PDB file of C-alpha atoms and ligand atoms in Angstrom:
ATOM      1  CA  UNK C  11      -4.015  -8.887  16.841  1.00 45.00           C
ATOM      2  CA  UNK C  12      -5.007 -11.567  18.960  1.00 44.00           C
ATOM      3  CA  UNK C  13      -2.439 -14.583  18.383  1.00 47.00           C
ATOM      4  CA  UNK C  14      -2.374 -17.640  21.008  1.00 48.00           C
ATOM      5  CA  UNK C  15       0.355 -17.134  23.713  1.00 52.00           C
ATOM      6  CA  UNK C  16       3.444 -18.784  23.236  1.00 60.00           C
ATOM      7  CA  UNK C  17       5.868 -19.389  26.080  1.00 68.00           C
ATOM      8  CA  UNK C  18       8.786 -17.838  25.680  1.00 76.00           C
ATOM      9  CA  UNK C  19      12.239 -18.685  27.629  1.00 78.00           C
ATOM     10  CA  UNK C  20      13.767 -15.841  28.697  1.00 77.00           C
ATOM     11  CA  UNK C  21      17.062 -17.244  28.118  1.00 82.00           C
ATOM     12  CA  UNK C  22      16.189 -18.557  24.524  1.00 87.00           C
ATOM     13  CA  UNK C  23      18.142 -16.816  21.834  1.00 92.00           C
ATOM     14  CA  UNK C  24      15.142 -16.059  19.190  1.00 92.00           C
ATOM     15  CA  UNK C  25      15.035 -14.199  16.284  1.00 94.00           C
ATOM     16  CA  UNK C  26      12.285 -11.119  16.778  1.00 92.00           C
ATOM     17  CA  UNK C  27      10.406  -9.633  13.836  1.00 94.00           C
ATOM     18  CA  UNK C  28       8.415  -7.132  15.230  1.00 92.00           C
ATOM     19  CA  UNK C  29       6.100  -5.169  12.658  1.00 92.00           C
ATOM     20  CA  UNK C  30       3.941  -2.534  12.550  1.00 90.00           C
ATOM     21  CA  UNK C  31       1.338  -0.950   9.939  1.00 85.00           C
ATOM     22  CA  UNK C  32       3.558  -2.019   6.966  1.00 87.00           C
ATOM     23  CA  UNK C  33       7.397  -1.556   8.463  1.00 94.00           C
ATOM     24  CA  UNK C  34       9.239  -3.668  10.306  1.00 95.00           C
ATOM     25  CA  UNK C  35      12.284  -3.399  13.187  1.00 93.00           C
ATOM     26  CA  UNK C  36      15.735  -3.512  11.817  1.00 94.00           C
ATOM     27  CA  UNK C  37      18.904  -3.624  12.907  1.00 90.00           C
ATOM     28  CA  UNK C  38      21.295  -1.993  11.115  1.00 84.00           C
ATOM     29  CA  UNK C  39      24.257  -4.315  11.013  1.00 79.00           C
ATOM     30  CA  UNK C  40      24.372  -8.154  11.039  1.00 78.00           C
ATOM     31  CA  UNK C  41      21.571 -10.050  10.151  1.00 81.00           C
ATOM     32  CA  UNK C  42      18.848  -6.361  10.110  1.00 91.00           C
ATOM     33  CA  UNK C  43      16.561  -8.717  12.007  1.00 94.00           C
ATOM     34  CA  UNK C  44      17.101  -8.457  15.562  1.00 92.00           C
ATOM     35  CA  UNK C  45      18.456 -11.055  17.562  1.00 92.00           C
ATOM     36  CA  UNK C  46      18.905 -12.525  21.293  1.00 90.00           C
ATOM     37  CA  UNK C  47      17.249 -13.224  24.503  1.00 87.00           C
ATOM     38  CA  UNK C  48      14.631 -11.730  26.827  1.00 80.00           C
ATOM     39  CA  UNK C  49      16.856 -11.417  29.550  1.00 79.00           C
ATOM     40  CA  UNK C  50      19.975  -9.788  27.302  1.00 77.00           C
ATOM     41  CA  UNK C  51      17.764  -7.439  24.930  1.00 77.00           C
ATOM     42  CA  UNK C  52      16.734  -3.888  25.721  1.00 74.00           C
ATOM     43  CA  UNK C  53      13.218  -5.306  25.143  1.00 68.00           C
ATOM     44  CA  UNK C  54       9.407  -4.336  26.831  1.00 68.00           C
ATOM     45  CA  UNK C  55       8.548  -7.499  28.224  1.00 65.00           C
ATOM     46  CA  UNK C  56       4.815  -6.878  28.220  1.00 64.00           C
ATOM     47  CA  UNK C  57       5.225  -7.236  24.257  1.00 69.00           C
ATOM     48  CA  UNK C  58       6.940 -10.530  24.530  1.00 63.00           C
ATOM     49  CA  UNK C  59       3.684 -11.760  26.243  1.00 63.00           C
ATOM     50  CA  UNK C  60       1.994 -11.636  22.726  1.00 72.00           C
ATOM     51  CA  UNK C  61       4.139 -13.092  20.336  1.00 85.00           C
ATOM     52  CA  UNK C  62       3.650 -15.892  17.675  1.00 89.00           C
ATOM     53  CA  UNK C  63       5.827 -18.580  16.388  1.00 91.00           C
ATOM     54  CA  UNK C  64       6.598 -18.327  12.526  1.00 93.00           C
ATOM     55  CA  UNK C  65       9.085 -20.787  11.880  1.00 94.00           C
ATOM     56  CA  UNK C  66      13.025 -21.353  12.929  1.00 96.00           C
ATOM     57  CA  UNK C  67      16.201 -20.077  11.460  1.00 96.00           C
ATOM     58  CA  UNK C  68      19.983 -21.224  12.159  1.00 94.00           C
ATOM     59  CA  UNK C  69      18.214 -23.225  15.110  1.00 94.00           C
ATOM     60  CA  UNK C  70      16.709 -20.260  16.449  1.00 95.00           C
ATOM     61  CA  UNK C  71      13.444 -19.645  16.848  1.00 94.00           C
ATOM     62  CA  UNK C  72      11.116 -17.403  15.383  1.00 95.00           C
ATOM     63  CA  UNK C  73       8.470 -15.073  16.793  1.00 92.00           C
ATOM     64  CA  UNK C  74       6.405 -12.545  15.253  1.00 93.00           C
ATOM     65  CA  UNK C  75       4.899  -9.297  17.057  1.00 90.00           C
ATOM     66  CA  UNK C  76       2.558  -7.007  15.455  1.00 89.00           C
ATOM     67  CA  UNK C  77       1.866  -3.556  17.311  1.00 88.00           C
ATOM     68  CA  UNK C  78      -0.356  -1.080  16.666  1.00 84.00           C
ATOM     69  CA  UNK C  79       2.055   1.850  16.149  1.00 87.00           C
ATOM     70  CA  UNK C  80       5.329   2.401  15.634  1.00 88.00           C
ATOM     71  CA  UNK C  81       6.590   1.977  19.316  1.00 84.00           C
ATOM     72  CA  UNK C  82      10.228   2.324  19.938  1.00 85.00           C
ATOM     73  CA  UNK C  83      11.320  -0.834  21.052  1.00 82.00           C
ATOM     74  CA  UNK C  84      15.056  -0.084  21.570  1.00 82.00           C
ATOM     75  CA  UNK C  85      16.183  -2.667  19.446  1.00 84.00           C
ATOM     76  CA  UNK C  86      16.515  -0.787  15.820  1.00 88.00           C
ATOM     77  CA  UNK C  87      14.337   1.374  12.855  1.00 91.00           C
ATOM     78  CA  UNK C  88      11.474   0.559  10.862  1.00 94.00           C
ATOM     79  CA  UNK C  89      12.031   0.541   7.572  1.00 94.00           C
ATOM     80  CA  UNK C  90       9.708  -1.269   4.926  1.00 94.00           C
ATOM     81  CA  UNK C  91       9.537  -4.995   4.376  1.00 93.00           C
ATOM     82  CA  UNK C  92      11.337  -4.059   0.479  1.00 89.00           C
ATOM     83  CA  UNK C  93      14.626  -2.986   1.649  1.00 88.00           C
ATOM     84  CA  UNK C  94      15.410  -6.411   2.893  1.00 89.00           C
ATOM     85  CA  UNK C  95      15.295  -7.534  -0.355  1.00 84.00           C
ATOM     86  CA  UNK C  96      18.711  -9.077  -1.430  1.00 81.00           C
ATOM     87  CA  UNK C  97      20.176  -8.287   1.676  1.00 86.00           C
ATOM     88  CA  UNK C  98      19.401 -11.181   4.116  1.00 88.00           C
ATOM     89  CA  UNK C  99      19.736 -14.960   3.809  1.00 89.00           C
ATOM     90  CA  UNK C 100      16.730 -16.194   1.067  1.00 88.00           C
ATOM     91  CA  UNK C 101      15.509 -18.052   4.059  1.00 92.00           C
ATOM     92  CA  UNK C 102      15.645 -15.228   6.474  1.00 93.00           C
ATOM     93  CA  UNK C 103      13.784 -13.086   3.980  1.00 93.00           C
ATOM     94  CA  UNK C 104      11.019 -15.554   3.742  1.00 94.00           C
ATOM     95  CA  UNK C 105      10.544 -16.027   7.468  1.00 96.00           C
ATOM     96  CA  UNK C 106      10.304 -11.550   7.202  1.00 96.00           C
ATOM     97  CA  UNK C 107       7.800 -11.957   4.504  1.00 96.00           C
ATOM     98  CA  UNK C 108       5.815 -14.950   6.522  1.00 96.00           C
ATOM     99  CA  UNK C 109       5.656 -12.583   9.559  1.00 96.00           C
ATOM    100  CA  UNK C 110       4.221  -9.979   7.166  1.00 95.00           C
ATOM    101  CA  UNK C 111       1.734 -12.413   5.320  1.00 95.00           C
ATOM    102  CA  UNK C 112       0.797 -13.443   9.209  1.00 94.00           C
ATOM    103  CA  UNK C 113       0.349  -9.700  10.805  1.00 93.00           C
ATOM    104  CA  UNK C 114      -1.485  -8.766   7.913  1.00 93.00           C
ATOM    105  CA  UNK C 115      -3.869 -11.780   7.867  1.00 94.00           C
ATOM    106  CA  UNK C 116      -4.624 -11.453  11.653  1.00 91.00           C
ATOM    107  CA  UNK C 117      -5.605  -7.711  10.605  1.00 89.00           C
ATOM    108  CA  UNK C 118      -7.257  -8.111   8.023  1.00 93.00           C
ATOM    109  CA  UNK C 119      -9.612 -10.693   9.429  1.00 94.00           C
ATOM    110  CA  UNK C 120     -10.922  -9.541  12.745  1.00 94.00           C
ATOM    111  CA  UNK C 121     -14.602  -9.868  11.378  1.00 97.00           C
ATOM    112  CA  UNK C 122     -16.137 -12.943   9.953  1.00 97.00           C
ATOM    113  CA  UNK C 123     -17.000 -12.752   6.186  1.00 96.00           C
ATOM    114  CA  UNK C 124     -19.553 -15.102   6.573  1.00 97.00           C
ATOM    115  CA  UNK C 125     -21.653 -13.896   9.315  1.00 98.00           C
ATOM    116  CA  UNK C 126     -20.254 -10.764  11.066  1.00 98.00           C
ATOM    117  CA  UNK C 127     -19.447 -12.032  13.997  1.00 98.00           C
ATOM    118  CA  UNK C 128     -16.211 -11.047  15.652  1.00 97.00           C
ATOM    119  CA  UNK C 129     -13.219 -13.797  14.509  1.00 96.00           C
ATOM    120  CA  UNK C 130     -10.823 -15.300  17.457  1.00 94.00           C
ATOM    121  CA  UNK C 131      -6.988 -16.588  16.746  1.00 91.00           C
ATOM    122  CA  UNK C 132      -6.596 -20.508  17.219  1.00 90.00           C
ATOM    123  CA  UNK C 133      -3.912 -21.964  19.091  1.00 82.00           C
ATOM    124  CA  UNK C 134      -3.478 -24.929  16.960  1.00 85.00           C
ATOM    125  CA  UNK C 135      -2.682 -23.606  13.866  1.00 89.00           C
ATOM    126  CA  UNK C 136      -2.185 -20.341  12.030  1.00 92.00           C
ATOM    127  CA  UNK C 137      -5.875 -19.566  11.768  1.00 94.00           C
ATOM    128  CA  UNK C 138      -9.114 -17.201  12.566  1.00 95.00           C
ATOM    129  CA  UNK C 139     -12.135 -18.987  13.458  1.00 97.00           C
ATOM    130  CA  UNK C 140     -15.517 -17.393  13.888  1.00 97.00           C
ATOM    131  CA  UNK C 141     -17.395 -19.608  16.909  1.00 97.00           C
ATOM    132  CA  UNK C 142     -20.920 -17.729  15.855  1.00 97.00           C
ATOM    133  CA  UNK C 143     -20.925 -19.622  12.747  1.00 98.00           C
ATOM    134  CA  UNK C 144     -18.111 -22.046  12.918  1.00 97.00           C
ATOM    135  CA  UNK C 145     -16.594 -19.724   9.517  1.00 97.00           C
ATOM    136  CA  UNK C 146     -12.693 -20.525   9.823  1.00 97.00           C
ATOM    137  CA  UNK C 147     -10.093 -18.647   7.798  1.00 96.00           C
ATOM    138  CA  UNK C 148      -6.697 -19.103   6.300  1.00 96.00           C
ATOM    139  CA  UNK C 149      -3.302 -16.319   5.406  1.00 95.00           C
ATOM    140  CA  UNK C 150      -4.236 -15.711   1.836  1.00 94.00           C
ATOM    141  CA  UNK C 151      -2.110 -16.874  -0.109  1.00 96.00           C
ATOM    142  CA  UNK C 152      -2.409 -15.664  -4.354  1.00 97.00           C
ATOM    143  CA  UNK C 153      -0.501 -17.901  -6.566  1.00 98.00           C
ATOM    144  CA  UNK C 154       1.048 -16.453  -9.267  1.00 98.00           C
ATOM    145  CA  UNK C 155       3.149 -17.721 -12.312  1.00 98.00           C
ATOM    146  CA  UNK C 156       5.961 -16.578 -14.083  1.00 98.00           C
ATOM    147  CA  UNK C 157       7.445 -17.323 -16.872  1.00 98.00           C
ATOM    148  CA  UNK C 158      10.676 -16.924 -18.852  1.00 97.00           C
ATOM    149  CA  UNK C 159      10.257 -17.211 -22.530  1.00 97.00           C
ATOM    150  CA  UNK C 160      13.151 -18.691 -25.130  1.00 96.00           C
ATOM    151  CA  UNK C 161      13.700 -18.346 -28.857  1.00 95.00           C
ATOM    152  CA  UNK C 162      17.128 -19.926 -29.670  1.00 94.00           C
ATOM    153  CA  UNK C 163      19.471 -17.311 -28.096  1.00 94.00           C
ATOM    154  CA  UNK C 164      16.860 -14.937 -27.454  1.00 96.00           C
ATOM    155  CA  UNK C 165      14.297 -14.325 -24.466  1.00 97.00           C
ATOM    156  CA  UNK C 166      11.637 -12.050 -24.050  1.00 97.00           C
ATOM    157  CA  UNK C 167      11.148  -9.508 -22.217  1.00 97.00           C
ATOM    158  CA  UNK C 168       9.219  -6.540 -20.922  1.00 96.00           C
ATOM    159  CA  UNK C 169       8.572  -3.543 -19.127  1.00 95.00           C
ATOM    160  CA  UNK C 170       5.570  -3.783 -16.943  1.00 90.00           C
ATOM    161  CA  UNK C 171       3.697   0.009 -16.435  1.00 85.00           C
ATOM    162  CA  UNK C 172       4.863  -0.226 -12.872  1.00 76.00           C
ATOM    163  CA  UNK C 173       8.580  -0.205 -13.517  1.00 70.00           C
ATOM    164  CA  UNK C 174       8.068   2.353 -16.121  1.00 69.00           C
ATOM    165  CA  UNK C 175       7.611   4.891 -12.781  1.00 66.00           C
ATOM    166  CA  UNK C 176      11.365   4.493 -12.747  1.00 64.00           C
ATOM    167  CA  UNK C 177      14.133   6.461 -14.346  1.00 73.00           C
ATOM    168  CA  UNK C 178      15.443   3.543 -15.558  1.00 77.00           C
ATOM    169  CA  UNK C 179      13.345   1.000 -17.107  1.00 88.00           C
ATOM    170  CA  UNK C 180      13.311  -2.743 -15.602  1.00 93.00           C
ATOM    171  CA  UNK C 181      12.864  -4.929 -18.142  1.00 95.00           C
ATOM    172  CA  UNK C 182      11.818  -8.924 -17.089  1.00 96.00           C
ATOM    173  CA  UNK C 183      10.197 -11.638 -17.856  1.00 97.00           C
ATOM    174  CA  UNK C 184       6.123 -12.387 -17.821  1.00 97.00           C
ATOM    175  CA  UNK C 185       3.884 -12.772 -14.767  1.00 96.00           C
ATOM    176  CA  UNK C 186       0.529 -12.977 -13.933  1.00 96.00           C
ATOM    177  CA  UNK C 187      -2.370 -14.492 -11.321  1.00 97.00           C
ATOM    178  CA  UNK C 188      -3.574 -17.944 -11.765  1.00 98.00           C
ATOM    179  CA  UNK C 189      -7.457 -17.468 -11.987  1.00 97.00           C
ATOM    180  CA  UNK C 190      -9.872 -19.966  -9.694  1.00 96.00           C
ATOM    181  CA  UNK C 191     -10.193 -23.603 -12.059  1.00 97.00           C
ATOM    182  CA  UNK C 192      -6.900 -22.835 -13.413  1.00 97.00           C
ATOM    183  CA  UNK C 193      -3.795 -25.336 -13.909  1.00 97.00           C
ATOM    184  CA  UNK C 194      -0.449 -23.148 -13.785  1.00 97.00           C
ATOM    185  CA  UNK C 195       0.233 -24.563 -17.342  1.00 97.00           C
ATOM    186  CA  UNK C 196      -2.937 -23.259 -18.432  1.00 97.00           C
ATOM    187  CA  UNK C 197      -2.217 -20.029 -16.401  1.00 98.00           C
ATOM    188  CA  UNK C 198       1.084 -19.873 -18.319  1.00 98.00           C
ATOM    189  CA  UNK C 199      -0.224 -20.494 -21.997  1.00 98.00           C
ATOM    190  CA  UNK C 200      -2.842 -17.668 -20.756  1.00 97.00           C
ATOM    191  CA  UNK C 201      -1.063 -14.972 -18.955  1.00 97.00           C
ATOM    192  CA  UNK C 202       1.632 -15.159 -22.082  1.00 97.00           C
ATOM    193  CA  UNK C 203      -0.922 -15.086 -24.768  1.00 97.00           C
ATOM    194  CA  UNK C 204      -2.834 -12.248 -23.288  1.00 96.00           C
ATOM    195  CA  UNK C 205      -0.308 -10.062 -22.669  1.00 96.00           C
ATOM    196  CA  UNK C 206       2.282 -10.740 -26.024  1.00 96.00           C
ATOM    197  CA  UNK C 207      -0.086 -12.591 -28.288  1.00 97.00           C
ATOM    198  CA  UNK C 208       2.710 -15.628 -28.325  1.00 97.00           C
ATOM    199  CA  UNK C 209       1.863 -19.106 -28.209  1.00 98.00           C
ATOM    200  CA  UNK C 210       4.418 -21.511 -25.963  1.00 98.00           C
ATOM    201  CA  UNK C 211       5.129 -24.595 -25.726  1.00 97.00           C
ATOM    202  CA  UNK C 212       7.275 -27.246 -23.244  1.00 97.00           C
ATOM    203  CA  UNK C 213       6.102 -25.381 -20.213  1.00 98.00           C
ATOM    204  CA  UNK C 214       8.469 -26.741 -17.525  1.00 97.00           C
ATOM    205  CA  UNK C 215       8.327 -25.804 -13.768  1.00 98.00           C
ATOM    206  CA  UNK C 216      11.254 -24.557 -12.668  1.00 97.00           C
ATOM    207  CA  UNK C 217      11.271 -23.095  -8.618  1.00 96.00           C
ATOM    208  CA  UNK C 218       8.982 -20.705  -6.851  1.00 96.00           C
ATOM    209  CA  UNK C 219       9.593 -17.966  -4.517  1.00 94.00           C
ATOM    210  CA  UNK C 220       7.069 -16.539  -1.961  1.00 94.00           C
ATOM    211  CA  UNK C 221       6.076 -12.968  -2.700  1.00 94.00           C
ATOM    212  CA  UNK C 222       4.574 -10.904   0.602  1.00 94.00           C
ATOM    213  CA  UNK C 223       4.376  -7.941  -1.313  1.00 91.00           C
ATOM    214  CA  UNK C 224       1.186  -8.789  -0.097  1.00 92.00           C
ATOM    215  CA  UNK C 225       0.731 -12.384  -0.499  1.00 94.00           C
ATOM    216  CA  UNK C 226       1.675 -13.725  -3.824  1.00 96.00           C
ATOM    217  CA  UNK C 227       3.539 -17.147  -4.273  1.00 97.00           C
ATOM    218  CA  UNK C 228       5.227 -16.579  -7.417  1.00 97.00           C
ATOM    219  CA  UNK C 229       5.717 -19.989  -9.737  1.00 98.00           C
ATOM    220  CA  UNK C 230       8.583 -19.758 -11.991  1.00 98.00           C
ATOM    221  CA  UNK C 231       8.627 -21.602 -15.501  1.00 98.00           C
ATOM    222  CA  UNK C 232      10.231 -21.679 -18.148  1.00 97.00           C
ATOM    223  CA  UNK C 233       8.817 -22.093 -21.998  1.00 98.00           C
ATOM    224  CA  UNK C 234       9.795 -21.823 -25.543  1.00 96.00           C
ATOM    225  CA  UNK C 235       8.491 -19.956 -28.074  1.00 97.00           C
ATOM    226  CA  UNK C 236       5.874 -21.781 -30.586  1.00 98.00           C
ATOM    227  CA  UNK C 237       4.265 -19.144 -33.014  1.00 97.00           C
ATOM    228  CA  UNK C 238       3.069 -15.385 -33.045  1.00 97.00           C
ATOM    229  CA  UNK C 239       4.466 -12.000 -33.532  1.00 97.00           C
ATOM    230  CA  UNK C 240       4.666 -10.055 -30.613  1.00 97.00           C
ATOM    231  CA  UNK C 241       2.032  -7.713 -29.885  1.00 96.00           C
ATOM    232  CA  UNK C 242       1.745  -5.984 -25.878  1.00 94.00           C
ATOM    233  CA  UNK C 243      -1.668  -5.837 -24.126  1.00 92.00           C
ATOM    234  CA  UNK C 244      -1.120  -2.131 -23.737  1.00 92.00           C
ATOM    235  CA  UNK C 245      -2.730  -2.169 -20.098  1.00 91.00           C
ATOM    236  CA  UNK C 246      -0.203  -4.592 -18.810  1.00 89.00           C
ATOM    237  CA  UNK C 247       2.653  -3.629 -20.722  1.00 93.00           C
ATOM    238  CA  UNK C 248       4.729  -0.401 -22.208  1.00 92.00           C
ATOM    239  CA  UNK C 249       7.183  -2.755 -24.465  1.00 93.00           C
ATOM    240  CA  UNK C 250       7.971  -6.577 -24.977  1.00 96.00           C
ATOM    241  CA  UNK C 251      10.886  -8.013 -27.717  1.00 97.00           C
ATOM    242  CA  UNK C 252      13.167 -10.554 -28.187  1.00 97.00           C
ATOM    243  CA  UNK C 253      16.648  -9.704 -26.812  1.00 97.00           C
ATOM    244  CA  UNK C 254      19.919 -11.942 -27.394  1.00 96.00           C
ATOM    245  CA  UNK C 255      21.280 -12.921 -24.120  1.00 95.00           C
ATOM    246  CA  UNK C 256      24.812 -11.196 -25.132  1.00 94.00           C
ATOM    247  CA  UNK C 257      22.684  -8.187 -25.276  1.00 95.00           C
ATOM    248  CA  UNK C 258      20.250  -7.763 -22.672  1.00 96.00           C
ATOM    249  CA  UNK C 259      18.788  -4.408 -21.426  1.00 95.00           C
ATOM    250  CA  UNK C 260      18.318  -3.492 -17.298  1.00 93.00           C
ATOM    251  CA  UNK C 261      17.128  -6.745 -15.402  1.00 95.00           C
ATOM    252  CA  UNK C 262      15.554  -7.223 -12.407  1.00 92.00           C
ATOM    253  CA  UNK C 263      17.678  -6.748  -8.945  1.00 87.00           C
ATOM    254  CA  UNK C 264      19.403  -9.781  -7.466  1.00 83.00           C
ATOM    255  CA  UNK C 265      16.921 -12.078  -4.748  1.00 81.00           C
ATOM    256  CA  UNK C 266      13.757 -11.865  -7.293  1.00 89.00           C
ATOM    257  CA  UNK C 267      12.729 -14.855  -9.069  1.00 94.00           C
ATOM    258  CA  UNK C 268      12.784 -12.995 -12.022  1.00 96.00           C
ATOM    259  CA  UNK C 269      16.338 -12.849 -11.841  1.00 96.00           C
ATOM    260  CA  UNK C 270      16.999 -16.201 -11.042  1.00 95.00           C
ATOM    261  CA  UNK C 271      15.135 -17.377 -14.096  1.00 97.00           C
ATOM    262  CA  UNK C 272      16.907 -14.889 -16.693  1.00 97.00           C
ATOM    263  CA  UNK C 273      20.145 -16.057 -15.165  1.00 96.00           C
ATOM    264  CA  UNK C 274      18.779 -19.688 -15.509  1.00 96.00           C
ATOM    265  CA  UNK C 275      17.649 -19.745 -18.954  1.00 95.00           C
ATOM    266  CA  UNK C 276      20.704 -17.489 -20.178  1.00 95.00           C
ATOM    267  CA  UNK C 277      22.831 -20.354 -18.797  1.00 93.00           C
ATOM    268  CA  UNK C 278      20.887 -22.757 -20.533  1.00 90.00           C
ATOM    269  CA  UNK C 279      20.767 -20.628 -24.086  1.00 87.00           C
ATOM    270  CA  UNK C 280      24.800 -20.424 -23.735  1.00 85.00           C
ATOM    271  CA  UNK C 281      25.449 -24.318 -23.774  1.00 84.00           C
ATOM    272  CA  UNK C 282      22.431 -24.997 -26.351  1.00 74.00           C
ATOM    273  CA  UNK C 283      23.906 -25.470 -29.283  1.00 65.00           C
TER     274      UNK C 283
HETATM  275 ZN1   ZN G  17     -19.298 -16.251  11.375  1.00 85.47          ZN
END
């Protein structure tokens, strides 16, 4: 990784997400993500001379540093990025996944895709330019939509292959990639038709929830059902039905947008009349 130096105080109470290959340092009380000064923390120094600035939390700063291997840095474990999940502020989670999204983009684009060339981190802005060719690059960021689907008192929902791997089936709501010329209603009347053979209608945005798991930006909406019967794309999905919302099967865990919008829209089913 070759971020641009910030300047650290060595007084300055910061937040530190420190990652390597796909884990990152926790704590394992509090707040997981470590938490203090230079000066107080039992902290290589050399490190903190090649950190990067990924936002602020609770006035705090944030800094990101990505290392090779999994170095002990006397200031907690590495577990994976997942087990935060739920377990941390929303907004704390997002700054972990940003500092993933970032330490993955700065490794993942050490060579220019244009030309070859090798690619050097700007200072300006969170970005790797090749000066061979003038090629600059972005995080990658894949949008995504997701969409929870109403009948009355009745919402669909699914079991994608990968929660299947479970003992316990997950069952949630519909979800898919937007595809390049796309709008995200047109993604939405897509993604559902493909993969039930339903046909929506009053598609209505509802929030949206970063995914680094690695880069999505999930897109929640809601819709309500227009015409079909249901019938599964069999490579996206093991089973799909309607289920009434005083009788719903295993849901997504708490802190996933998925859950937020089957909590939403059972809210709205119990007041409809
Ligand atoms: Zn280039």
């Amino acid at each position: 990784m070759q971020p641009e130096k910030n300047n650290v105080s060595k007084q300055e109470n910061a937040w530190w997400f420190i990652i390597a290959r796909d884990q990152i340092v926790l704590q394992p009380q509090g707040n997981f993500i470590p938490y203090g000064n230079l000066d107080d923390l039992p902290f290589p120094e050399a490190l903190a001379n090649n950190v990067k600035k990924i936002g602020d939390y609770d006035s705090s700063p944030c800094y990101l540093i990505v290392l090779q291997e999994k170095l002990d840095v006397g200031l907690g474990e590495y577990f994976p990025l997942r087990s935060l999940l739920g377990q941390i502020h929303d907004l704390l989670f997002d700054l972990a996944g940003r500092a993933f999204q970032v330490a993955l983009f700065y490794q993942t684009h050490q060579y220019c895709g244009k030309c070859g060339n090798k690619m050097h981190a700007i200072n300006w802005e969170t970005a790797m330019k090749c000066y061979h060719c003038q090629h600059r690059c972005y995080p990658r960021v894949s949008p995504c939509v997701i969409v929870g689907i109403r009948k009355g008192k009745e919402i669909l929902l699914a079991v994608h292959h990968r929660h299947l791997k479970q003992n316990n089936p997950v069952f949630t709501v519909l979800a898919g990639f937007v595809e390049a010329g796309e709008t995200l209603e047109m993604c939405v009347e897509r993604e559902v038709y493909e993969e039930s053979r339903i046909r929506v209608k009053n598609i209505e945005y509802i929030s949206s929830q970063p995914w680094p798991f690695p880069h999505s930006l999930m897109m929640g909406f809601f819709a309500e059902y227009e015409s079909g019967e249901i019938k599964i794309d069999k490579n996206e999905l093991v089973e799909a039905a309607w289920y009434h919302i005083d009788n719903l099967p295993v849901l997504p865990n708490n802190g996933t947008i998925a859950r937020k919008l089957i909590n939403k829209m059972v809210e709205q089913c119990k007041v409809a009349i």
